[in-house]
C-alpha atoms as an extended CHARMM CRD file, in Angstrom:
* protein
*
       246  EXT
         1         1  MET       CA             10.8070000000      114.6880000000      240.8040000000  PROA      1               0.0000000000
         2         2  SER       CA             12.5740000000      117.0890000000      242.2930000000  PROA      2               0.0000000000
         3         3  ALA       CA             16.3430000000      117.1820000000      241.5710000000  PROA      3               0.0000000000
         4         4  TRP       CA             20.0060000000      118.6040000000      242.5030000000  PROA      4               0.0000000000
         5         5  LEU       CA             22.8030000000      119.0410000000      241.0970000000  PROA      5               0.0000000000
         6         6  PHE       CA             25.8890000000      119.2690000000      243.4470000000  PROA      6               0.0000000000
         7         7  ASP       CA             29.7760000000      120.1420000000      242.7120000000  PROA      7               0.0000000000
         8         8  LEU       CA             31.5150000000      120.2770000000      245.7880000000  PROA      8               0.0000000000
         9         9  GLY       CA             35.2110000000      121.3210000000      245.2700000000  PROA      9               0.0000000000
        10        10  ASN       CA             38.2390000000      122.3570000000      247.9660000000  PROA      10              0.0000000000
        11        11  THR       CA             36.4770000000      125.6210000000      248.3480000000  PROA      11              0.0000000000
        12        12  ARG       CA             33.4440000000      125.7210000000      248.0540000000  PROA      12              0.0000000000
        13        13  LEU       CA             29.6770000000      123.8300000000      246.9840000000  PROA      13              0.0000000000
        14        14  LYS       CA             27.8180000000      124.9530000000      243.9700000000  PROA      14              0.0000000000
        15        15  CYS       CA             24.6740000000      123.6280000000      243.3110000000  PROA      15              0.0000000000
        16        16  ALA       CA             21.6880000000      124.3810000000      240.7300000000  PROA      16              0.0000000000
        17        17  PRO       CA             17.9910000000      122.2130000000      240.2950000000  PROA      17              0.0000000000
        18        18  LEU       CA             17.9870000000      120.0970000000      237.5290000000  PROA      18              0.0000000000
        19        19  HSD       CA             14.4560000000      120.8560000000      235.1230000000  PROA      19              0.0000000000
        20        20  ALA       CA             12.4200000000      118.0500000000      233.7200000000  PROA      20              0.0000000000
        21        21  ASP       CA             14.2180000000      118.8340000000      230.2320000000  PROA      21              0.0000000000
        22        22  GLY       CA             17.9610000000      118.8310000000      231.2430000000  PROA      22              0.0000000000
        23        23  ARG       CA             18.6640000000      121.8290000000      231.8470000000  PROA      23              0.0000000000
        24        24  ILE       CA             19.9700000000      123.8560000000      235.2200000000  PROA      24              0.0000000000
        25        25  GLY       CA             18.9340000000      125.7050000000      237.3020000000  PROA      25              0.0000000000
        26        26  ASP       CA             20.2590000000      129.0500000000      239.0570000000  PROA      26              0.0000000000
        27        27  ALA       CA             23.3990000000      128.1990000000      240.8870000000  PROA      27              0.0000000000
        28        28  ILE       CA             24.2660000000      128.9090000000      244.3190000000  PROA      28              0.0000000000
        29        29  ALA       CA             27.1330000000      128.5700000000      245.5860000000  PROA      29              0.0000000000
        30        30  LEU       CA             28.0330000000      127.8330000000      249.3850000000  PROA      30              0.0000000000
        31        31  PRO       CA             31.3970000000      128.2900000000      251.1140000000  PROA      31              0.0000000000
        32        32  HSD       CA             32.1710000000      125.2120000000      253.6850000000  PROA      32              0.0000000000
        33        33  ARG       CA             33.5740000000      123.5910000000      256.6620000000  PROA      33              0.0000000000
        34        34  GLU       CA             32.9020000000      120.4950000000      257.7900000000  PROA      34              0.0000000000
        35        35  GLU       CA             31.3090000000      121.4800000000      261.3090000000  PROA      35              0.0000000000
        36        36  ASP       CA             28.7890000000      123.6650000000      259.5760000000  PROA      36              0.0000000000
        37        37  ILE       CA             28.0010000000      122.5470000000      255.6550000000  PROA      37              0.0000000000
        38        38  ALA       CA             24.5720000000      121.2100000000      256.2990000000  PROA      38              0.0000000000
        39        39  ALA       CA             23.3300000000      124.4740000000      258.6440000000  PROA      39              0.0000000000
        40        40  ALA       CA             23.8590000000      126.1070000000      254.9380000000  PROA      40              0.0000000000
        41        41  MET       CA             22.5440000000      123.5320000000      253.1310000000  PROA      41              0.0000000000
        42        42  ALA       CA             20.1060000000      123.4760000000      255.3570000000  PROA      42              0.0000000000
        43        43  LEU       CA             19.2720000000      127.2080000000      254.4280000000  PROA      43              0.0000000000
        44        44  HSD       CA             19.7990000000      127.5250000000      250.9150000000  PROA      44              0.0000000000
        45        45  LEU       CA             18.0430000000      123.8940000000      249.7240000000  PROA      45              0.0000000000
        46        46  PRO       CA             14.5470000000      122.5710000000      249.7260000000  PROA      46              0.0000000000
        47        47  ALA       CA             13.6590000000      119.9520000000      253.4550000000  PROA      47              0.0000000000
        48        48  ARG       CA             13.3610000000      117.1660000000      250.7130000000  PROA      48              0.0000000000
        49        49  ILE       CA             14.8600000000      116.1370000000      247.8450000000  PROA      49              0.0000000000
        50        50  ASP       CA             14.1130000000      112.8730000000      245.1660000000  PROA      50              0.0000000000
        51        51  VAL       CA             17.2310000000      112.9120000000      243.4880000000  PROA      51              0.0000000000
        52        52  ALA       CA             20.8680000000      114.9410000000      244.1010000000  PROA      52              0.0000000000
        53        53  TYR       CA             24.1210000000      114.0360000000      241.6510000000  PROA      53              0.0000000000
        54        54  LEU       CA             26.5860000000      114.1940000000      243.0160000000  PROA      54              0.0000000000
        55        55  ALA       CA             30.5230000000      115.2550000000      241.5440000000  PROA      55              0.0000000000
        56        56  SER       CA             33.0480000000      115.6310000000      244.7180000000  PROA      56              0.0000000000
        57        57  VAL       CA             36.7770000000      116.6680000000      244.5210000000  PROA      57              0.0000000000
        58        58  ALA       CA             36.9800000000      117.3430000000      248.5960000000  PROA      58              0.0000000000
        59        59  GLN       CA             38.6290000000      115.4710000000      251.4670000000  PROA      59              0.0000000000
        60        60  GLN       CA             37.0370000000      112.3260000000      252.6690000000  PROA      60              0.0000000000
        61        61  GLY       CA             35.6150000000      114.6410000000      255.8460000000  PROA      61              0.0000000000
        62        62  LEU       CA             33.7560000000      117.1150000000      253.8730000000  PROA      62              0.0000000000
        63        63  ARG       CA             32.5950000000      114.4580000000      251.2860000000  PROA      63              0.0000000000
        64        64  VAL       CA             31.3620000000      112.6420000000      254.3640000000  PROA      64              0.0000000000
        65        65  ALA       CA             29.7000000000      115.7630000000      255.3750000000  PROA      65              0.0000000000
        66        66  VAL       CA             27.9120000000      116.7570000000      252.4890000000  PROA      66              0.0000000000
        67        67  LEU       CA             26.6520000000      113.0590000000      251.8960000000  PROA      67              0.0000000000
        68        68  ASP       CA             25.2300000000      112.8050000000      255.4700000000  PROA      68              0.0000000000
        69        69  ALA       CA             23.1860000000      116.5840000000      254.8840000000  PROA      69              0.0000000000
        70        70  LEU       CA             21.9830000000      114.7760000000      251.8790000000  PROA      70              0.0000000000
        71        71  ALA       CA             20.9880000000      111.6670000000      252.7410000000  PROA      71              0.0000000000
        72        72  ALA       CA             18.0130000000      113.8530000000      255.5570000000  PROA      72              0.0000000000
        73        73  ARG       CA             16.9190000000      115.5420000000      252.9330000000  PROA      73              0.0000000000
        74        74  CYS       CA             17.1820000000      113.0510000000      249.6050000000  PROA      74              0.0000000000
        75        75  GLY       CA             15.5150000000      110.0060000000      248.2060000000  PROA      75              0.0000000000
        76        76  ARG       CA             18.3470000000      108.6730000000      246.0610000000  PROA      76              0.0000000000
        77        77  ILE       CA             22.4070000000      110.4100000000      245.9080000000  PROA      77              0.0000000000
        78        78  SER       CA             23.8550000000      109.2990000000      242.7820000000  PROA      78              0.0000000000
        79        79  ILE       CA             27.7990000000      109.7960000000      242.8050000000  PROA      79              0.0000000000
        80        80  ALA       CA             29.7150000000      110.8000000000      239.4810000000  PROA      80              0.0000000000
        81        81  ARG       CA             32.9300000000      109.5920000000      238.4310000000  PROA      81              0.0000000000
        82        82  THR       CA             35.3510000000      109.2960000000      235.6240000000  PROA      82              0.0000000000
        83        83  GLN       CA             34.2490000000      107.4900000000      232.9960000000  PROA      83              0.0000000000
        84        84  PRO       CA             36.8500000000      106.2200000000      229.6310000000  PROA      84              0.0000000000
        85        85  ARG       CA             34.0130000000      106.6410000000      227.3790000000  PROA      85              0.0000000000
        86        86  PHE       CA             30.7220000000      108.5480000000      228.0890000000  PROA      86              0.0000000000
        87        87  ASP       CA             28.6450000000      109.5780000000      225.2520000000  PROA      87              0.0000000000
        88        88  GLU       CA             30.5760000000      110.5800000000      222.3310000000  PROA      88              0.0000000000
        89        89  LEU       CA             33.5940000000      112.0010000000      225.3970000000  PROA      89              0.0000000000
        90        90  ARG       CA             36.7410000000      109.3790000000      225.0830000000  PROA      90              0.0000000000
        91        91  ILE       CA             38.6730000000      110.3090000000      227.7000000000  PROA      91              0.0000000000
        92        92  ALA       CA             42.7340000000      110.2820000000      226.8290000000  PROA      92              0.0000000000
        93        93  TYR       CA             43.9130000000      108.8550000000      230.9140000000  PROA      93              0.0000000000
        94        94  ALA       CA             44.4290000000      105.3200000000      230.9210000000  PROA      94              0.0000000000
        95        95  ASP       CA             43.0660000000      104.9440000000      234.1010000000  PROA      95              0.0000000000
        96        96  PRO       CA             40.2340000000      106.8760000000      234.2750000000  PROA      96              0.0000000000
        97        97  ARG       CA             40.3360000000      106.9870000000      238.0160000000  PROA      97              0.0000000000
        98        98  LYS       CA             42.9130000000      109.7650000000      237.8880000000  PROA      98              0.0000000000
        99        99  LEU       CA             41.8320000000      111.6880000000      235.9460000000  PROA      99              0.0000000000
       100       100  GLY       CA             39.4450000000      113.9480000000      239.2620000000  PROA      100             0.0000000000
       101       101  VAL       CA             35.3240000000      114.3660000000      238.0910000000  PROA      101             0.0000000000
       102       102  ASP       CA             35.6420000000      118.2310000000      237.9700000000  PROA      102             0.0000000000
       103       103  ARG       CA             37.4360000000      117.3360000000      234.7550000000  PROA      103             0.0000000000
       104       104  PHE       CA             35.6710000000      114.7000000000      233.6330000000  PROA      104             0.0000000000
       105       105  LEU       CA             31.7380000000      116.5980000000      234.0690000000  PROA      105             0.0000000000
       106       106  ALA       CA             34.1570000000      120.4430000000      232.5360000000  PROA      106             0.0000000000
       107       107  LEU       CA             34.9860000000      118.4140000000      229.6900000000  PROA      107             0.0000000000
       108       108  LEU       CA             31.3690000000      116.7500000000      228.8980000000  PROA      108             0.0000000000
       109       109  GLY       CA             29.7700000000      120.2570000000      229.5550000000  PROA      109             0.0000000000
       110       110  ALA       CA             31.9630000000      121.7800000000      226.8290000000  PROA      110             0.0000000000
       111       111  ARG       CA             31.0030000000      119.1820000000      225.0850000000  PROA      111             0.0000000000
       112       112  ALA       CA             27.3400000000      120.1090000000      225.6580000000  PROA      112             0.0000000000
       113       113  ARG       CA             28.4460000000      123.6360000000      224.6540000000  PROA      113             0.0000000000
       114       114  VAL       CA             30.6410000000      123.5200000000      221.5280000000  PROA      114             0.0000000000
       115       115  ARG       CA             30.1910000000      120.7350000000      219.7860000000  PROA      115             0.0000000000
       116       116  GLY       CA             33.1860000000      120.8190000000      218.8740000000  PROA      116             0.0000000000
       117       117  ALA       CA             37.2470000000      121.1270000000      219.8040000000  PROA      117             0.0000000000
       118       118  ALA       CA             37.5230000000      123.0130000000      223.1080000000  PROA      118             0.0000000000
       119       119  LEU       CA             40.1610000000      123.7290000000      225.1040000000  PROA      119             0.0000000000
       120       120  VAL       CA             39.2780000000      124.2040000000      228.8870000000  PROA      120             0.0000000000
       121       121  CYS       CA             40.1640000000      125.6060000000      231.6360000000  PROA      121             0.0000000000
       122       122  GLY       CA             39.7880000000      125.0310000000      235.3280000000  PROA      122             0.0000000000
       123       123  VAL       CA             40.7620000000      128.2680000000      238.1870000000  PROA      123             0.0000000000
       124       124  GLY       CA             40.2470000000      126.2070000000      241.1630000000  PROA      124             0.0000000000
       125       125  THR       CA             42.6280000000      125.1060000000      243.7100000000  PROA      125             0.0000000000
       126       126  ALA       CA             44.6540000000      123.8250000000      240.6270000000  PROA      126             0.0000000000
       127       127  LEU       CA             44.3820000000      125.6290000000      237.6760000000  PROA      127             0.0000000000
       128       128  THR       CA             43.5760000000      122.7930000000      234.9650000000  PROA      128             0.0000000000
       129       129  ILE       CA             43.9920000000      122.5310000000      230.7990000000  PROA      129             0.0000000000
       130       130  ASP       CA             41.7800000000      119.8320000000      229.3220000000  PROA      130             0.0000000000
       131       131  LEU       CA             42.0370000000      119.6070000000      225.1520000000  PROA      131             0.0000000000
       132       132  VAL       CA             38.4580000000      117.9560000000      223.0250000000  PROA      132             0.0000000000
       133       133  ASP       CA             38.4290000000      117.8290000000      220.0230000000  PROA      133             0.0000000000
       134       134  ALA       CA             35.7400000000      117.6910000000      218.0270000000  PROA      134             0.0000000000
       135       135  ASP       CA             35.3660000000      114.0930000000      217.2130000000  PROA      135             0.0000000000
       136       136  GLY       CA             35.2900000000      114.1360000000      221.6060000000  PROA      136             0.0000000000
       137       137  ARG       CA             38.5850000000      112.3510000000      221.6390000000  PROA      137             0.0000000000
       138       138  HSD       CA             40.1810000000      114.2320000000      224.8400000000  PROA      138             0.0000000000
       139       139  LEU       CA             43.9930000000      114.6420000000      224.2900000000  PROA      139             0.0000000000
       140       140  GLY       CA             44.9180000000      114.7990000000      227.4950000000  PROA      140             0.0000000000
       141       141  GLY       CA             46.0340000000      118.5070000000      229.8670000000  PROA      141             0.0000000000
       142       142  ARG       CA             47.8120000000      119.8000000000      232.0810000000  PROA      142             0.0000000000
       143       143  ILE       CA             48.0000000000      120.9150000000      235.9220000000  PROA      143             0.0000000000
       144       144  ALA       CA             50.0730000000      123.8740000000      237.6910000000  PROA      144             0.0000000000
       145       145  PRO       CA             49.0500000000      125.2630000000      240.8290000000  PROA      145             0.0000000000
       146       146  SER       CA             46.6780000000      128.7600000000      240.7040000000  PROA      146             0.0000000000
       147       147  PRO       CA             47.1360000000      131.8020000000      241.5160000000  PROA      147             0.0000000000
       148       148  THR       CA             45.5480000000      131.5750000000      244.9930000000  PROA      148             0.0000000000
       149       149  LEU       CA             47.8190000000      128.2360000000      245.3820000000  PROA      149             0.0000000000
       150       150  MET       CA             50.9320000000      130.3740000000      244.1570000000  PROA      150             0.0000000000
       151       151  ARG       CA             50.0710000000      133.3350000000      246.1430000000  PROA      151             0.0000000000
       152       152  GLU       CA             48.9960000000      131.1930000000      249.4560000000  PROA      152             0.0000000000
       153       153  ALA       CA             52.2730000000      128.9880000000      248.5080000000  PROA      153             0.0000000000
       154       154  LEU       CA             54.5830000000      132.0350000000      248.7090000000  PROA      154             0.0000000000
       155       155  HSD       CA             52.8010000000      133.5200000000      251.6580000000  PROA      155             0.0000000000
       156       156  ALA       CA             53.5330000000      130.1050000000      253.3880000000  PROA      156             0.0000000000
       157       157  ARG       CA             56.8300000000      130.4970000000      253.1040000000  PROA      157             0.0000000000
       158       158  ALA       CA             57.5340000000      134.2240000000      252.9370000000  PROA      158             0.0000000000
       159       159  PRO       CA             55.2540000000      136.1550000000      255.3720000000  PROA      159             0.0000000000
       160       160  GLN       CA             56.0350000000      138.7870000000      254.5890000000  PROA      160             0.0000000000
       161       161  LEU       CA             54.8040000000      138.6260000000      250.9130000000  PROA      161             0.0000000000
       162       162  PRO       CA             50.5310000000      139.2330000000      251.6720000000  PROA      162             0.0000000000
       163       163  GLU       CA             48.4980000000      136.2010000000      251.1210000000  PROA      163             0.0000000000
       164       164  THR       CA             46.0940000000      139.2450000000      248.9700000000  PROA      164             0.0000000000
       165       165  GLY       CA             45.7600000000      142.4600000000      247.5220000000  PROA      165             0.0000000000
       166       166  GLY       CA             47.6490000000      144.2770000000      244.4160000000  PROA      166             0.0000000000
       167       167  ALA       CA             46.5540000000      144.7160000000      240.6430000000  PROA      167             0.0000000000
       168       168  TYR       CA             47.4940000000      143.3460000000      237.9690000000  PROA      168             0.0000000000
       169       169  GLU       CA             50.2790000000      145.9180000000      235.9120000000  PROA      169             0.0000000000
       170       170  ASP       CA             52.4750000000      144.6800000000      233.5250000000  PROA      170             0.0000000000
       171       171  PHE       CA             55.4850000000      145.6010000000      234.9770000000  PROA      171             0.0000000000
       172       172  ALA       CA             54.5120000000      146.8190000000      239.2190000000  PROA      172             0.0000000000
       173       173  SER       CA             56.1650000000      149.3480000000      241.4690000000  PROA      173             0.0000000000
       174       174  ASP       CA             55.0660000000      147.4490000000      244.3900000000  PROA      174             0.0000000000
       175       175  THR       CA             54.8840000000      144.3090000000      246.5630000000  PROA      175             0.0000000000
       176       176  GLU       CA             51.5650000000      143.6540000000      246.4420000000  PROA      176             0.0000000000
       177       177  ASP       CA             51.1320000000      144.5510000000      242.3250000000  PROA      177             0.0000000000
       178       178  ALA       CA             53.9830000000      142.7980000000      241.2070000000  PROA      178             0.0000000000
       179       179  LEU       CA             52.4980000000      139.0500000000      243.2770000000  PROA      179             0.0000000000
       180       180  VAL       CA             48.8260000000      139.7250000000      241.8150000000  PROA      180             0.0000000000
       181       181  SER       CA             50.4940000000      140.0040000000      238.6890000000  PROA      181             0.0000000000
       182       182  GLY       CA             52.9550000000      137.3540000000      238.4830000000  PROA      182             0.0000000000
       183       183  CYS       CA             51.0590000000      135.0300000000      239.8970000000  PROA      183             0.0000000000
       184       184  ASP       CA             47.4180000000      136.0570000000      236.8990000000  PROA      184             0.0000000000
       185       185  GLY       CA             50.1550000000      136.1520000000      234.9330000000  PROA      185             0.0000000000
       186       186  ALA       CA             51.7280000000      132.7170000000      234.9030000000  PROA      186             0.0000000000
       187       187  GLY       CA             47.9810000000      131.5920000000      234.9690000000  PROA      187             0.0000000000
       188       188  VAL       CA             47.9340000000      133.1240000000      231.5610000000  PROA      188             0.0000000000
       189       189  ALA       CA             50.8670000000      132.2410000000      230.2860000000  PROA      189             0.0000000000
       190       190  LEU       CA             50.1900000000      129.0590000000      230.4540000000  PROA      190             0.0000000000
       191       191  ILE       CA             47.0240000000      129.0740000000      228.8940000000  PROA      191             0.0000000000
       192       192  GLU       CA             48.0600000000      130.5570000000      225.4920000000  PROA      192             0.0000000000
       193       193  HSD       CA             50.7520000000      128.3160000000      225.7340000000  PROA      193             0.0000000000
       194       194  SER       CA             48.2660000000      126.2040000000      225.6580000000  PROA      194             0.0000000000
       195       195  LEU       CA             46.3340000000      127.4940000000      223.1460000000  PROA      195             0.0000000000
       196       196  ARG       CA             49.0090000000      127.5260000000      220.1840000000  PROA      196             0.0000000000
       197       197  VAL       CA             50.0300000000      124.6220000000      220.8380000000  PROA      197             0.0000000000
       198       198  ALA       CA             46.4730000000      123.0960000000      220.6920000000  PROA      198             0.0000000000
       199       199  THR       CA             45.9860000000      125.3710000000      217.5190000000  PROA      199             0.0000000000
       200       200  ASP       CA             48.8280000000      123.8590000000      215.9390000000  PROA      200             0.0000000000
       201       201  ARG       CA             47.4200000000      120.0630000000      217.1160000000  PROA      201             0.0000000000
       202       202  LEU       CA             44.1760000000      120.8510000000      215.7860000000  PROA      202             0.0000000000
       203       203  GLY       CA             44.8170000000      123.0690000000      212.4900000000  PROA      203             0.0000000000
       204       204  GLN       CA             42.7600000000      125.7760000000      213.9640000000  PROA      204             0.0000000000
       205       205  ALA       CA             41.8900000000      127.7960000000      217.3790000000  PROA      205             0.0000000000
       206       206  PRO       CA             39.7890000000      125.9590000000      219.3390000000  PROA      206             0.0000000000
       207       207  PRO       CA             37.3100000000      128.1370000000      221.4240000000  PROA      207             0.0000000000
       208       208  VAL       CA             38.1940000000      128.5510000000      225.3990000000  PROA      208             0.0000000000
       209       209  LEU       CA             35.8250000000      127.9500000000      227.5040000000  PROA      209             0.0000000000
       210       210  LEU       CA             36.7410000000      129.3480000000      231.5290000000  PROA      210             0.0000000000
       211       211  HSD       CA             35.2630000000      127.8760000000      234.8410000000  PROA      211             0.0000000000
       212       212  GLY       CA             36.1950000000      127.7450000000      238.2230000000  PROA      212             0.0000000000
       213       213  GLY       CA             36.0950000000      130.3640000000      241.5250000000  PROA      213             0.0000000000
       214       214  GLY       CA             39.5200000000      131.8200000000      240.3840000000  PROA      214             0.0000000000
       215       215  SER       CA             38.3190000000      131.8960000000      236.5630000000  PROA      215             0.0000000000
       216       216  ASP       CA             37.3780000000      135.8920000000      236.6020000000  PROA      216             0.0000000000
       217       217  ALA       CA             40.9790000000      137.2870000000      237.6230000000  PROA      217             0.0000000000
       218       218  LEU       CA             42.0070000000      135.7750000000      234.5900000000  PROA      218             0.0000000000
       219       219  ALA       CA             39.0930000000      136.4100000000      232.2430000000  PROA      219             0.0000000000
       220       220  ARG       CA             40.3060000000      139.6660000000      231.7870000000  PROA      220             0.0000000000
       221       221  HSD       CA             43.5270000000      139.2450000000      230.3090000000  PROA      221             0.0000000000
       222       222  LEU       CA             42.1310000000      136.3990000000      227.4980000000  PROA      222             0.0000000000
       223       223  PRO       CA             39.2570000000      138.2040000000      225.7030000000  PROA      223             0.0000000000
       224       224  ASN       CA             38.8830000000      135.3510000000      223.5390000000  PROA      224             0.0000000000
       225       225  ALA       CA             37.8710000000      133.5240000000      226.1370000000  PROA      225             0.0000000000
       226       226  THR       CA             33.9240000000      131.9170000000      227.4600000000  PROA      226             0.0000000000
       227       227  GLU       CA             33.3140000000      132.7370000000      231.3220000000  PROA      227             0.0000000000
       228       228  VAL       CA             31.0140000000      129.6960000000      232.0860000000  PROA      228             0.0000000000
       229       229  ALA       CA             30.9350000000      129.5990000000      235.7610000000  PROA      229             0.0000000000
       230       230  THR       CA             28.8080000000      126.2710000000      235.7010000000  PROA      230             0.0000000000
       231       231  LEU       CA             31.0420000000      124.5380000000      232.9370000000  PROA      231             0.0000000000
       232       232  VAL       CA             31.4950000000      121.3770000000      235.9840000000  PROA      232             0.0000000000
       233       233  LEU       CA             27.2430000000      121.0690000000      236.9890000000  PROA      233             0.0000000000
       234       234  GLU       CA             26.3700000000      121.3510000000      232.7120000000  PROA      234             0.0000000000
       235       235  GLY       CA             28.5560000000      118.4460000000      232.6700000000  PROA      235             0.0000000000
       236       236  LEU       CA             27.0150000000      116.6690000000      236.1020000000  PROA      236             0.0000000000
       237       237  ALA       CA             23.2440000000      117.2380000000      233.9970000000  PROA      237             0.0000000000
       238       238  ARG       CA             24.4260000000      116.0280000000      231.1760000000  PROA      238             0.0000000000
       239       239  TRP       CA             25.5560000000      113.0610000000      233.6000000000  PROA      239             0.0000000000
       240       240  ALA       CA             22.3610000000      112.5770000000      235.4070000000  PROA      240             0.0000000000
       241       241  TRP       CA             20.3010000000      113.2890000000      231.7110000000  PROA      241             0.0000000000
       242       242  VAL       CA             22.0250000000      109.9020000000      230.4510000000  PROA      242             0.0000000000
       243       243  GLU       CA             22.6920000000      108.0390000000      233.9170000000  PROA      243             0.0000000000
       244       244  THR       CA             18.5410000000      108.4800000000      234.0830000000  PROA      244             0.0000000000
       245       245  ALA       CA             17.5060000000      107.6100000000      230.5230000000  PROA      245             0.0000000000
       246       246  ALA       CA             19.7380000000      104.0870000000      230.8390000000  PROA      246             0.0000000000
């Protein structure tokens, strides 16, 4: 039986085959727009898939476009949703629907990798930070604009401030460098502060796992963090494995 995993974010669709032993194959990332997502998927995916597992935080129109493209080639589509308890993980939110499924799956992926406490940081449109303890209790998290979104927001309000470009400097001597240094630095500072608070709460420093399209820029300034590009897909694989076993 052929099975594939799909992580639909706000800027990319990440896909990977799911092997029979629960491992994921090589992941691919497709930039997407509603009008061309079907063509991109046709170019990179098998003509037929038995089952597709989808996690989506994208807006409704894009989600429907992906579902339509999957329906044309899949025997079954299973959509992941945040659950209050799953496997060993227990979510802190009183209303689990308010915790994005990407954060939920990243926590599942972290549990599968670390088998202990972890600080899980996603860097996409938003910067999300979640803490899970060694027993699988989610202790809550934070949400902030990602560095990319900060740059976009500044450019939208003040077009003279460039949306991209620049090199990180502790104290920059031109605008482009100052922008990337300030925005990336804000993300790094929030993660470092969260790690200090987490260390105080847990009694020891948890490993830091970074994922998301913007994680590479922050990983350079967080030498003790581990970048896991496929963390959400790994969590989705765990979700699919448990769902199938049930």
